[in-house]
Coordinates of C-alpha atoms in Angstrom, one line a residue:
Chain A
M1 CA 1.3 10.7 -23.2
L2 CA 2.5 7.7 -21.2
S3 CA 5.8 6.3 -22.4
R4 CA 6.6 2.7 -22.9
R5 CA 8.9 1.3 -20.2
I6 CA 12.3 -0.2 -20.8
I7 CA 12.9 -2.4 -17.6
P8 CA 16.3 -4.3 -17.1
C9 CA 15.6 -7.1 -14.7
L10 CA 18.4 -8.0 -12.2
D11 CA 18.1 -11.5 -10.8
V12 CA 19.8 -11.4 -7.4
R13 CA 21.3 -14.3 -5.5
D14 CA 23.5 -13.9 -2.4
G15 CA 23.7 -10.3 -2.9
R16 CA 25.0 -10.4 -6.6
V17 CA 23.3 -10.0 -9.9
V18 CA 23.1 -13.4 -11.8
K19 CA 21.7 -14.6 -15.1
G20 CA 21.0 -18.0 -16.3
V21 CA 19.6 -19.4 -19.6
R22 CA 16.1 -20.9 -19.2
F23 CA 16.5 -20.3 -15.5
R24 CA 19.4 -22.6 -15.0
D25 CA 23.3 -22.3 -14.9
H26 CA 23.6 -18.8 -13.1
V27 CA 26.6 -16.8 -14.0
D28 CA 27.8 -13.8 -12.1
M29 CA 26.8 -10.5 -13.6
G30 CA 28.2 -7.9 -11.1
D31 CA 27.4 -5.9 -8.0
I32 CA 23.7 -4.9 -7.3
V33 CA 24.1 -1.2 -6.7
E34 CA 26.8 -0.8 -9.4
L35 CA 24.5 -2.3 -12.1
A36 CA 21.5 -0.3 -10.8
L37 CA 23.5 3.0 -11.2
R38 CA 24.7 2.0 -14.6
Y39 CA 21.2 1.5 -15.8
R40 CA 19.7 4.5 -14.3
D41 CA 22.5 6.5 -16.2
E42 CA 21.9 4.7 -19.4
G43 CA 18.2 5.8 -19.3
A44 CA 16.3 2.7 -18.0
D45 CA 12.8 3.6 -16.9
E46 CA 12.5 1.1 -14.1
L47 CA 14.3 -1.8 -12.5
V48 CA 13.2 -5.0 -11.1
F49 CA 15.2 -7.1 -8.7
Y50 CA 14.3 -10.6 -8.3
D51 CA 15.7 -12.6 -5.2
I52 CA 15.5 -15.8 -7.1
G53 CA 16.8 -17.8 -4.3
A54 CA 14.3 -16.4 -1.7
S55 CA 11.0 -18.2 -2.7
P56 CA 12.3 -21.9 -3.3
E57 CA 14.3 -21.6 -0.1
G58 CA 11.2 -20.4 1.9
R59 CA 12.8 -17.3 3.1
S60 CA 12.1 -13.6 2.2
V61 CA 14.3 -11.0 0.6
D62 CA 17.2 -9.6 2.7
H63 CA 16.4 -5.9 2.6
A64 CA 19.9 -4.4 3.3
W65 CA 20.5 -4.2 -0.3
V66 CA 17.1 -2.8 -1.1
E67 CA 17.9 0.3 1.1
R68 CA 21.2 0.6 -0.3
V69 CA 19.7 0.8 -3.9
A70 CA 17.0 3.1 -2.7
R71 CA 19.5 5.5 -1.4
L72 CA 21.3 6.0 -4.6
I73 CA 18.9 5.7 -7.4
D74 CA 16.3 8.1 -8.5
I75 CA 14.2 5.9 -10.7
P76 CA 11.5 3.6 -9.6
F77 CA 12.3 -0.1 -8.7
C78 CA 10.3 -3.2 -7.8
V79 CA 11.5 -6.0 -5.5
A80 CA 10.4 -9.7 -5.8
G81 CA 11.2 -12.8 -4.1
G82 CA 9.6 -14.6 -1.1
I83 CA 7.2 -11.8 -0.2
R84 CA 4.5 -14.0 1.5
D85 CA 2.8 -11.5 3.8
V86 CA 1.9 -7.8 4.4
E87 CA 4.6 -7.3 7.1
T88 CA 7.5 -8.5 4.7
A89 CA 6.0 -6.4 1.9
R90 CA 5.9 -3.3 4.3
R91 CA 9.6 -3.7 5.2
V92 CA 10.5 -3.9 1.5
L93 CA 8.5 -0.9 0.7
H94 CA 9.8 1.0 3.7
A95 CA 13.4 0.0 2.7
G96 CA 12.7 2.3 -0.3
A97 CA 11.2 -0.1 -3.0
D98 CA 8.4 1.2 -5.0
K99 CA 6.5 -1.8 -5.8
V100 CA 6.6 -5.5 -4.6
S101 CA 6.1 -8.3 -7.2
I102 CA 4.7 -11.7 -5.9
N103 CA 4.7 -14.9 -7.9
S104 CA 4.7 -18.2 -6.2
P105 CA 3.2 -17.0 -2.8
A106 CA 0.3 -15.5 -4.8
L107 CA -0.4 -18.8 -6.4
E108 CA -0.1 -20.7 -3.1
R109 CA -2.5 -18.1 -1.2
P110 CA -4.3 -15.8 -3.8
A111 CA -5.7 -13.8 -0.9
L112 CA -2.2 -12.4 -0.5
I113 CA -2.9 -10.1 -3.5
A114 CA -6.1 -8.7 -2.0
E115 CA -4.2 -8.1 1.3
L116 CA -1.3 -6.3 -0.3
A117 CA -3.7 -4.2 -2.2
D118 CA -5.7 -3.2 0.8
A119 CA -2.6 -2.3 2.8
F120 CA -0.7 -0.4 0.1
G121 CA -3.0 0.3 -2.9
V122 CA -3.1 -1.7 -6.1
Q123 CA -0.3 0.5 -7.6
C124 CA 2.2 -1.2 -5.3
V125 CA 1.2 -4.7 -6.1
V126 CA 2.8 -6.5 -9.1
V127 CA 1.9 -10.1 -9.9
G128 CA 4.6 -11.9 -11.9
I129 CA 3.6 -15.1 -13.7
D130 CA 6.1 -17.5 -15.1
S131 CA 4.2 -19.3 -17.9
I132 CA 4.9 -22.1 -20.1
R133 CA 3.2 -23.8 -23.1
E134 CA 2.1 -27.3 -22.4
A135 CA 1.5 -30.3 -24.8
D136 CA -2.2 -29.6 -25.0
G137 CA -1.4 -26.1 -26.4
Q138 CA -2.5 -24.4 -23.2
W139 CA -0.3 -21.9 -21.2
R140 CA 0.0 -22.9 -17.5
V141 CA 1.7 -21.3 -14.6
R142 CA 5.0 -22.6 -12.8
T143 CA 5.9 -21.9 -9.2
N144 CA 9.4 -21.5 -7.8
T145 CA 11.2 -21.1 -11.0
G146 CA 14.1 -19.7 -9.4
D147 CA 15.2 -23.2 -8.5
P148 CA 14.8 -25.9 -11.2
D149 CA 14.8 -28.7 -8.6
R150 CA 11.9 -27.1 -6.7
T151 CA 9.9 -25.9 -9.7
R152 CA 6.2 -27.1 -9.7
A153 CA 3.7 -27.1 -12.3
L154 CA 0.2 -26.1 -11.4
P155 CA -2.9 -26.9 -13.3
V156 CA -3.8 -23.2 -13.5
R157 CA -4.2 -21.7 -17.0
T158 CA -2.1 -18.6 -17.4
L159 CA -4.9 -16.6 -18.8
D160 CA -7.3 -17.5 -16.0
W161 CA -4.8 -16.5 -13.5
I162 CA -4.3 -13.1 -15.1
V163 CA -8.0 -12.4 -14.9
E164 CA -8.2 -13.7 -11.1
A165 CA -5.1 -11.9 -10.0
Q166 CA -6.4 -8.5 -11.4
H167 CA -10.0 -9.3 -9.6
L168 CA -7.9 -9.6 -6.5
G169 CA -6.1 -6.4 -6.7
A170 CA -3.0 -6.9 -8.9
G171 CA -2.0 -3.4 -10.3
E172 CA 0.4 -4.6 -12.8
I173 CA 1.1 -8.0 -14.5
V174 CA 4.6 -9.3 -15.5
L175 CA 4.1 -12.1 -17.8
N176 CA 7.3 -14.2 -18.2
C177 CA 6.9 -16.5 -21.1
M178 CA 9.4 -19.3 -20.1
D179 CA 9.4 -20.8 -23.5
S180 CA 11.2 -17.7 -24.8
D181 CA 13.3 -16.8 -21.8
G182 CA 17.0 -16.6 -22.4
V183 CA 17.0 -17.7 -26.0
R184 CA 16.7 -14.3 -27.6
R185 CA 14.3 -15.2 -30.4
G186 CA 11.8 -12.4 -29.4
Y187 CA 9.0 -12.0 -27.0
D188 CA 6.0 -14.5 -27.2
I189 CA 3.9 -12.2 -29.0
A190 CA 0.9 -14.6 -29.5
Q191 CA 0.8 -15.2 -25.6
L192 CA 1.1 -11.6 -24.8
R193 CA -1.6 -10.6 -27.2
Q194 CA -4.1 -12.9 -25.5
A195 CA -2.9 -11.6 -22.1
R196 CA -3.4 -8.1 -23.2
D197 CA -7.0 -8.6 -24.3
L198 CA -7.8 -9.9 -20.6
C199 CA -5.4 -7.3 -18.9
H200 CA -6.9 -3.9 -17.8
V201 CA -3.9 -3.0 -15.7
P202 CA -0.3 -2.4 -16.9
L203 CA 1.2 -5.4 -18.8
V204 CA 4.9 -6.0 -18.8
A205 CA 6.5 -8.5 -21.4
S206 CA 9.3 -10.7 -20.1
G207 CA 11.5 -13.4 -21.8
G208 CA 13.0 -13.6 -25.0
A209 CA 14.4 -10.3 -26.0
G210 CA 17.5 -10.5 -28.2
E211 CA 17.4 -7.6 -30.6
P212 CA 15.8 -4.1 -30.6
V213 CA 13.3 -5.2 -33.1
H214 CA 12.0 -7.6 -30.4
F215 CA 11.1 -4.6 -28.1
A216 CA 9.4 -2.8 -31.1
E217 CA 7.2 -5.8 -31.9
A218 CA 6.0 -6.3 -28.2
F219 CA 4.9 -2.7 -28.0
E220 CA 3.4 -2.5 -31.6
Q221 CA 1.9 -6.0 -31.8
A222 CA 1.0 -6.8 -28.1
D223 CA 0.4 -3.4 -26.9
V224 CA 2.4 -4.0 -23.6
D225 CA 3.2 -1.0 -21.4
G226 CA 6.8 -2.3 -20.7
A227 CA 9.3 -4.8 -21.8
L228 CA 11.6 -6.4 -19.4
A229 CA 15.0 -8.1 -20.3
A230 CA 18.2 -9.0 -18.5
S231 CA 21.0 -10.7 -20.4
V232 CA 20.9 -8.4 -23.3
F233 CA 21.4 -5.4 -21.0
H234 CA 23.8 -7.0 -18.7
S235 CA 26.1 -8.1 -21.6
G236 CA 25.9 -4.9 -23.3
A237 CA 24.4 -6.5 -26.4
I238 CA 21.6 -4.0 -26.5
P239 CA 22.6 -0.4 -24.9
I240 CA 19.6 1.2 -23.7
P241 CA 20.2 4.6 -25.3
G242 CA 20.6 2.9 -28.7
L243 CA 17.4 0.9 -28.1
K244 CA 15.4 3.9 -27.2
R245 CA 16.5 5.9 -30.3
F246 CA 15.6 2.8 -32.5
L247 CA 12.1 2.8 -30.8
R248 CA 11.7 6.5 -31.2
E249 CA 12.4 6.3 -34.9
R250 CA 9.5 3.8 -35.2
D251 CA 7.1 6.3 -33.3
I252 CA 7.1 4.5 -30.2
E253 CA 6.9 6.7 -27.3
V254 CA 9.8 6.4 -24.9
R255 CA 11.2 8.5 -22.1
N256 CA 14.2 11.0 -23.1
A257 CA 16.4 10.3 -20.1
Chain B
M1 CA 16.1 24.5 7.2
R2 CA 13.9 22.3 9.0
V3 CA 12.1 19.9 6.9
A4 CA 9.4 17.6 8.6
L5 CA 8.5 14.5 6.7
V6 CA 5.2 13.3 7.9
D7 CA 5.2 9.5 8.6
A8 CA 1.6 9.1 7.6
G9 CA 2.0 5.3 7.1
G10 CA 2.7 5.7 3.3
A11 CA 5.2 3.1 2.0
N12 CA 7.3 5.6 0.0
L13 CA 8.5 7.4 3.1
G14 CA 12.0 5.8 2.7
S15 CA 12.4 6.9 -0.8
V16 CA 11.3 10.5 -0.2
R17 CA 13.8 10.7 2.8
Y18 CA 16.6 9.5 0.4
A19 CA 15.7 11.9 -2.2
L20 CA 15.9 14.8 0.1
N21 CA 19.2 13.4 1.5
R22 CA 20.5 13.5 -2.1
L23 CA 19.7 17.2 -2.0
G24 CA 21.7 17.5 1.1
I25 CA 18.7 17.7 3.5
E26 CA 18.2 15.5 6.4
P27 CA 14.3 15.7 7.2
E28 CA 12.9 14.8 10.5
V29 CA 10.6 11.9 10.0
T30 CA 7.9 12.5 12.4
V31 CA 4.2 12.3 13.7
D32 CA 4.8 14.8 16.3
A33 CA 2.4 17.8 16.1
E34 CA 5.0 20.2 17.7
A35 CA 7.7 19.1 15.3
I36 CA 5.5 19.6 12.2
R37 CA 4.4 23.0 13.4
A38 CA 7.9 24.1 14.1
A39 CA 9.1 22.9 10.5
D40 CA 10.2 25.2 7.8
R41 CA 8.9 22.9 5.2
V42 CA 6.4 19.9 5.6
V43 CA 6.2 16.9 3.2
L44 CA 3.3 14.5 3.2
P45 CA 4.2 11.6 1.3
G46 CA 1.9 8.6 0.6
V47 CA 1.8 5.2 -1.2
S48 CA -1.4 3.8 0.0
T49 CA -4.9 4.4 0.0
A50 CA -6.7 7.9 0.7
A51 CA -8.8 6.2 3.4
Q52 CA -5.8 4.6 5.1
V53 CA -3.7 7.6 5.3
M54 CA -6.6 9.8 6.4
G55 CA -7.4 7.2 9.1
R56 CA -3.9 7.3 10.3
L57 CA -3.7 11.1 10.4
H58 CA -6.9 11.1 12.4
A59 CA -5.6 8.4 14.7
L60 CA -2.5 10.6 15.1
D61 CA -4.5 13.8 15.9
L62 CA -2.7 15.4 12.9
V63 CA -5.7 16.5 10.8
Q64 CA -6.0 19.8 12.4
V65 CA -2.3 20.2 12.7
L66 CA -2.0 19.8 8.7
R67 CA -5.1 22.2 8.2
G68 CA -3.7 24.9 10.3
L69 CA -0.2 24.6 9.1
E70 CA 1.6 28.0 8.4
A71 CA 4.8 26.4 6.8
P72 CA 4.7 25.4 3.2
L73 CA 3.4 21.9 2.6
L74 CA 4.1 19.5 -0.3
G75 CA 1.7 16.6 -0.7
V76 CA 3.3 13.7 -2.8
C77 CA 1.0 11.3 -4.7
V78 CA -1.8 10.2 -2.3
G79 CA -0.5 13.1 -0.1
M80 CA -1.4 15.5 -2.8
Q81 CA -4.9 13.9 -3.2
L82 CA -5.5 14.3 0.5
L83 CA -5.3 18.3 0.1
Y84 CA -8.5 18.2 -1.7
E85 CA -12.0 18.0 -0.3
R86 CA -12.7 14.4 -0.5
S87 CA -11.6 11.3 -2.4
E88 CA -13.7 8.6 -4.3
E89 CA -11.4 6.2 -3.2
G90 CA -13.1 4.8 -0.1
G91 CA -15.4 7.9 -0.2
V92 CA -13.2 9.6 2.5
E93 CA -13.3 13.1 3.5
C94 CA -9.8 14.7 3.0
L95 CA -8.0 17.8 4.4
G96 CA -10.3 20.1 2.3
L97 CA -7.5 22.7 1.9
L98 CA -7.8 22.8 -2.0
P99 CA -11.4 22.8 -3.8
G100 CA -12.1 19.7 -5.8
V101 CA -12.8 16.1 -5.6
V102 CA -10.4 13.2 -6.2
R103 CA -11.8 10.6 -8.7
K104 CA -10.9 7.4 -10.2
L105 CA -9.1 7.6 -13.5
P106 CA -11.6 6.5 -16.2
L107 CA -10.6 3.3 -18.2
A108 CA -10.7 3.8 -22.0
P109 CA -9.3 1.9 -25.0
G110 CA -5.5 1.9 -24.6
I111 CA -5.9 3.6 -21.3
R112 CA -4.8 1.3 -18.4
V113 CA -5.5 2.1 -14.8
P114 CA -3.3 2.3 -12.5
H115 CA -1.6 5.0 -14.6
M116 CA 2.0 3.4 -14.1
G117 CA 5.0 4.9 -15.8
W118 CA 6.6 8.0 -17.1
N119 CA 4.4 10.8 -18.5
G120 CA 4.8 14.4 -19.4
L121 CA 4.1 17.5 -17.4
R122 CA 2.2 20.2 -19.4
T123 CA 2.7 23.6 -17.8
M124 CA -0.9 25.2 -17.2
R125 CA 0.6 28.4 -15.4
G126 CA 3.7 29.8 -13.9
S127 CA 4.9 28.6 -10.6
A128 CA 8.5 28.6 -9.1
L129 CA 7.9 24.9 -8.4
L130 CA 8.7 24.3 -12.2
D131 CA 11.7 26.5 -12.4
G132 CA 14.4 24.8 -14.4
V133 CA 11.9 22.0 -15.6
A134 CA 11.6 21.8 -19.3
E135 CA 8.2 21.8 -20.9
G136 CA 7.0 18.3 -21.3
A137 CA 9.6 16.8 -19.0
S138 CA 8.8 13.3 -17.8
A139 CA 7.9 12.3 -14.4
Y140 CA 7.1 8.9 -12.9
F141 CA 3.4 8.3 -12.0
V142 CA 1.8 5.5 -10.1
H143 CA -1.8 5.9 -9.2
S144 CA -5.4 5.2 -9.9
Y145 CA -7.0 8.3 -8.6
A146 CA -6.4 12.0 -9.6
A147 CA -7.3 15.5 -8.8
P148 CA -9.2 17.6 -11.5
I149 CA -7.8 20.8 -13.2
T150 CA -8.6 23.8 -11.2
A151 CA -7.2 27.2 -10.7
D152 CA -4.7 25.6 -8.6
T153 CA -3.4 23.5 -11.4
V154 CA 0.3 24.2 -12.3
A155 CA 0.9 21.4 -14.6
A156 CA -1.4 18.8 -16.2
T157 CA -0.8 15.3 -17.5
D158 CA -2.7 13.4 -20.0
H159 CA -3.7 9.8 -19.5
G160 CA -7.0 9.5 -21.4
S161 CA -8.0 12.8 -20.1
L162 CA -6.2 15.7 -18.3
F163 CA -5.7 15.7 -14.5
S164 CA -3.6 18.0 -12.2
S165 CA 0.0 16.6 -11.8
V166 CA 1.5 19.7 -10.2
V167 CA -0.6 22.0 -8.0
Q168 CA 0.0 25.1 -6.0
R169 CA -2.2 27.5 -4.0
G170 CA 0.1 29.8 -1.7
R171 CA 1.9 27.5 0.6
L172 CA 0.1 24.4 -0.4
C173 CA 1.9 22.4 -3.1
G174 CA 1.3 19.0 -4.5
A175 CA 2.8 16.4 -7.0
Q176 CA 0.7 13.6 -8.1
F177 CA 3.7 11.7 -9.5
H178 CA 6.8 10.7 -7.4
P179 CA 9.4 13.3 -7.4
E180 CA 11.4 10.9 -5.4
R181 CA 11.5 8.6 -8.4
S182 CA 11.4 10.9 -11.2
A183 CA 15.3 11.4 -12.0
A184 CA 16.6 14.9 -12.4
T185 CA 13.1 16.3 -13.0
G186 CA 11.9 15.2 -9.7
A187 CA 14.9 16.2 -7.8
R188 CA 14.6 19.8 -9.2
I189 CA 11.0 20.0 -8.0
L190 CA 11.9 19.0 -4.7
R191 CA 14.6 21.4 -4.5
N192 CA 12.4 24.1 -5.7
F193 CA 9.9 23.4 -3.0
V194 CA 12.6 23.6 -0.4
E195 CA 14.2 26.8 -1.7
M196 CA 11.5 28.9 -3.2
D197 CA 10.0 32.0 -1.6
F198 CA 6.3 31.6 -0.4

């Protein structure tokens, strides 16, 4: 039976792992490879690296560190940040990443999803979505959230984009609920449930984890395939082995590392 | 020990090389027919579509080389699927070394495709490929197509229904999951492939 995945997310800026609250005020969390190895040893099922400076600065990921990570870790990892074309994605994948995640560039040019799916297979193509609830009660997408000064609000409804992204060839959706991000009050279950109903590919919850029970709720109530978190792992507030024991006690299938 | 890693255009080429490096092996990454024929072990990786990889193997004139190979061959992910007669993915004729047709994983309630994540290996018959691997050990899968259960199946995995996750027929081996990304389980299976007697 397929296990539910626990996925630490490492926001990368200038070759270091950083973390901000509500995407602002980034604090240095440590060296990329050191943290990657620590999570691998603790039993993380997968890692995601977001080069948060790449997309707003209009540049692509610097892949020297992708190769450093790939040489040392033996669990899968996904790289995001400024991947705008097949050639850039190919370089990142050849450097050793297992998947690429695209966010802003996919919204700017949705055909990119299909191009990547044709080149590498849908299973390599993750579409990340930053979503926020607007005054009219609808969730809508944001681009370039790595830099608050360049973040743009698009008129696209999150749920419509989830459908379109899959149609174009997304093999996985990471739904980052910005209202919850960094505030540790739990994943946005209501939004994730609606996304789940429309999502036939794997769905990963992002934004809001503060306690082990939040992970359990996302798996039990929104049936997500994976749950992503950053600061609670980086700070040590939630050690992964303890989290997995907690989930196993609730009969949630997780991998024994 | 000469290990040839076929550059079939699959995007996991680097990860497979690093996984072999971690075992102390420096494979020769190659598309050269002579180098592949001269190797003691050949690994055919693949993260791509069956049609793309087969197209590249045809363009490189490697189809007959792989069909006629005498050294043990390990296909990984799409590389394993290519061992079969054909794949529904793009309706492409494959290497035809193992009987069977690779088909799309069926969607079902609670069953997502692609099958992405860690899932267990259920032993179907003995093989040195699984030496030292515990029953039910987890491996990392990322795929939408899968090979059927046949006499060649060494381990099966359940995602809505059972499919072949480890196969062996003589010198032909395959892993549907990614041993290069399957932690200790994957490293052990790669090591078994390199060290076992065929």
